[in-house]
């Protein structure tokens, strides 16, 4: 049973560019959440997708956007990259949302470096 | 944004010793308190979790102690092993909120 898979694992961009990160949830899961983990910090919630809609958003600007596809996979897009966007981006899948949210399973992350 | 404060930042324990990591929270609406373990190059993995209706939960060598009145909870790792060396995160969320709030993490090193 494949767990949560993310791609790419590492990437380098320059300021002002745009990036797309991809996530395939664990088999049987229908909800995808994205987190940003800065070096030496805990993950911070960006947003969650369920039934192809953004259900909840953390304190991130609208430069951060996402999408969920009918097969439950998801993309995270970041526009107009800033140096401060350098971080590990984690995808977490689960079954259900809100009060019915099950256990979060995290992928290994995509390490973004902005130069 | 952080509503969960974790200490210590780093911890060194001898093999066989007890590792203790503490967390404090502010939001009394939190009702789910998990601990995650993260190895280098990996994503966090759920270790153990507790809800506020119990004061303690034990799974193998790992125990969560929960003090609702003090708004604190802690992770105890008994008989710590070198393989336990990792970064540990406490977290919290409310039952109807998808925004999991994480502590800043504790880097645990267990010396053989």
XYZ file of C-alpha atoms in Angstrom:
227
model
C 0.000 0.000 0.000
C 1.647 3.204 -1.182
C 1.716 5.989 1.315
C 1.606 9.685 0.502
C 3.870 10.500 -2.429
C 5.149 13.958 -3.300
C 7.071 15.350 -6.228
C 9.531 16.780 -6.854
C 11.657 16.002 -3.790
C 13.938 18.982 -4.277
C 13.799 22.053 -6.455
C 15.518 25.407 -6.777
C 13.784 28.527 -8.041
C 14.608 32.212 -8.232
C 12.641 35.088 -6.762
C 9.542 35.975 -8.738
C 9.166 32.565 -10.325
C 6.244 30.211 -9.882
C 6.320 26.641 -8.605
C 3.925 23.680 -8.641
C 4.226 20.832 -6.164
C 2.290 17.590 -6.467
C 0.843 15.096 -4.026
C -0.826 11.706 -4.294
C -2.696 10.731 -1.135
C -2.554 7.403 0.622
C -4.891 4.816 -0.855
C -8.402 5.234 0.555
C -7.900 8.846 1.587
C -9.976 11.643 0.118
C -8.592 14.734 1.856
C -5.304 16.514 1.263
C -3.757 19.173 3.483
C -0.626 21.173 2.724
C 1.848 22.385 5.329
C 4.942 24.568 5.173
C 7.839 23.609 7.429
C 10.594 26.185 7.736
C 14.002 24.986 8.892
C 13.950 24.227 12.607
C 10.223 24.889 12.945
C 7.043 22.888 13.148
C 4.753 22.553 10.136
C 2.284 25.372 9.475
C -1.098 24.714 7.884
C -1.545 26.235 4.434
C -4.899 24.809 3.341
C -6.992 21.674 3.003
C -8.789 20.246 -0.025
C -11.796 17.963 0.133
C -14.198 17.102 -2.674
C -12.075 19.235 -5.013
C -12.717 22.376 -2.973
C -10.538 24.384 -0.605
C -12.232 23.758 2.745
C -10.023 25.750 5.063
C -7.073 28.057 4.768
C -4.338 29.016 7.173
C -2.611 32.382 7.431
C -0.991 32.357 3.983
C -1.327 34.942 1.196
C -3.240 34.201 -1.972
C 0.085 33.685 -3.765
C -0.435 30.180 -2.407
C -3.141 28.325 -4.282
C -4.083 24.736 -4.831
C -6.186 22.251 -6.630
C -7.571 18.796 -6.004
C -8.338 16.424 -8.841
C -11.135 13.825 -9.083
C -8.623 11.083 -8.150
C -7.952 13.011 -4.890
C -4.416 14.010 -5.881
C -3.509 17.625 -5.308
C -1.227 20.432 -6.411
C 0.171 23.368 -4.491
C 1.061 26.444 -6.538
C 3.121 29.346 -5.268
C 3.396 32.483 -7.412
C 5.862 35.372 -7.211
C 8.276 33.411 -5.059
C 10.014 35.182 -2.187
C 13.191 34.160 -0.379
C 11.039 33.454 2.662
C 9.125 30.779 0.764
C 12.169 28.499 1.061
C 10.944 25.569 3.127
C 9.912 21.938 3.162
C 6.371 21.624 1.817
C 4.523 18.697 3.294
C 1.406 17.052 1.989
C -0.777 15.173 4.456
C -3.679 12.959 3.512
C -6.567 11.774 5.627
C -10.070 10.429 5.337
C -12.872 12.898 5.943
C -12.781 16.517 7.027
C -13.716 18.734 9.958
C -15.014 16.786 12.907
C -14.705 13.594 10.896
C -11.025 14.077 10.066
C -9.027 10.918 10.536
C -5.336 10.508 11.244
C -2.967 12.597 9.126
C -0.392 10.721 7.055
C 2.459 12.886 5.813
C 4.585 12.539 2.721
C 8.346 13.082 2.766
C 7.953 16.601 1.443
C 9.245 18.787 -1.353
C 12.263 20.894 -0.412
C 11.980 24.304 -2.118
C 14.931 26.665 -2.218
C 14.366 30.185 -3.513
C 17.497 32.093 -4.554
C 0.212 31.901 14.721
C 1.844 29.338 16.986
C -0.503 28.438 19.807
C 1.477 25.476 21.102
C 4.749 26.078 22.954
C 7.171 23.166 23.164
C 10.241 22.620 25.326
C 13.059 21.823 25.418
C 14.386 22.674 21.968
C 16.900 19.848 22.212
C 17.400 16.924 24.569
C 20.218 14.440 25.078
C 19.461 11.237 26.985
C 21.482 8.136 27.717
C 20.275 4.800 26.412
C 17.764 3.339 28.845
C 16.866 6.712 30.305
C 13.566 8.598 30.272
C 12.984 11.351 27.730
C 10.436 14.014 28.669
C 9.129 16.676 26.291
C 6.629 19.292 27.395
C 4.011 21.350 25.587
C 1.670 24.125 26.646
C -1.308 25.439 24.737
C -3.462 28.538 24.865
C -6.693 27.657 23.093
C -9.045 25.880 25.494
C -11.101 24.724 22.506
C -8.346 22.308 21.470
C -9.550 18.761 21.961
C -7.090 16.571 20.083
C -3.419 16.433 21.058
C -1.117 14.266 18.925
C 2.625 13.764 19.034
C 4.561 13.296 15.818
C 8.019 11.803 15.253
C 10.129 13.027 12.346
C 13.369 11.480 11.129
C 15.723 13.458 8.864
C 14.460 13.511 5.279
C 11.079 12.104 6.248
C 7.677 13.564 6.949
C 6.217 13.571 10.461
C 4.563 10.328 11.551
C 1.868 10.048 14.210
C 3.291 8.498 17.375
C 0.485 8.740 19.905
C -2.493 11.028 20.535
C -4.820 11.921 23.403
C -8.147 13.653 23.907
C -8.797 15.818 26.999
C -11.232 13.393 28.622
C -8.316 11.263 29.861
C -5.229 12.277 31.846
C -2.837 9.666 30.515
C -2.417 7.361 27.544
C 0.273 4.736 27.169
C 1.373 2.860 24.068
C 4.400 0.682 24.594
C 7.300 2.854 25.771
C 5.461 6.080 24.916
C 3.127 7.857 27.354
C 1.216 11.115 27.056
C 0.350 12.903 30.294
C -2.364 15.550 30.010
C -3.175 18.317 32.496
C -6.290 20.130 31.327
C -6.347 22.734 34.117
C -2.740 23.723 33.453
C -3.217 23.500 29.674
C -0.128 21.332 29.416
C 0.702 17.920 28.039
C 3.895 15.943 27.856
C 5.469 12.967 26.125
C 7.458 10.460 28.135
C 9.683 7.944 26.364
C 10.694 5.151 28.714
C 13.832 3.065 28.172
C 14.979 5.454 25.442
C 16.880 3.819 22.572
C 19.295 5.249 19.960
C 16.620 4.495 17.341
C 14.369 7.007 19.108
C 16.736 9.796 18.062
C 14.510 12.102 15.994
C 12.633 15.371 16.187
C 9.371 15.243 18.116
C 6.485 17.644 17.588
C 3.465 18.161 19.773
C 0.335 19.444 18.074
C -3.256 20.389 18.785
C -6.483 21.143 16.993
C -10.192 21.521 17.656
C -12.542 18.762 16.584
C -14.116 20.722 13.735
C -10.982 22.534 12.590
C -8.575 21.171 10.019
C -5.760 23.524 11.048
C -3.375 21.419 13.127
C -1.124 23.671 15.234
C 2.376 22.309 15.790
C 4.999 23.116 18.379
C 8.476 24.112 17.225
C 9.879 20.640 17.819
C 12.370 18.927 20.128
C 15.466 17.274 18.723
C 16.084 14.157 20.808
C 19.451 12.422 20.797
C 19.779 9.112 22.641
C 23.408 8.227 23.289
C 24.405 4.536 23.363
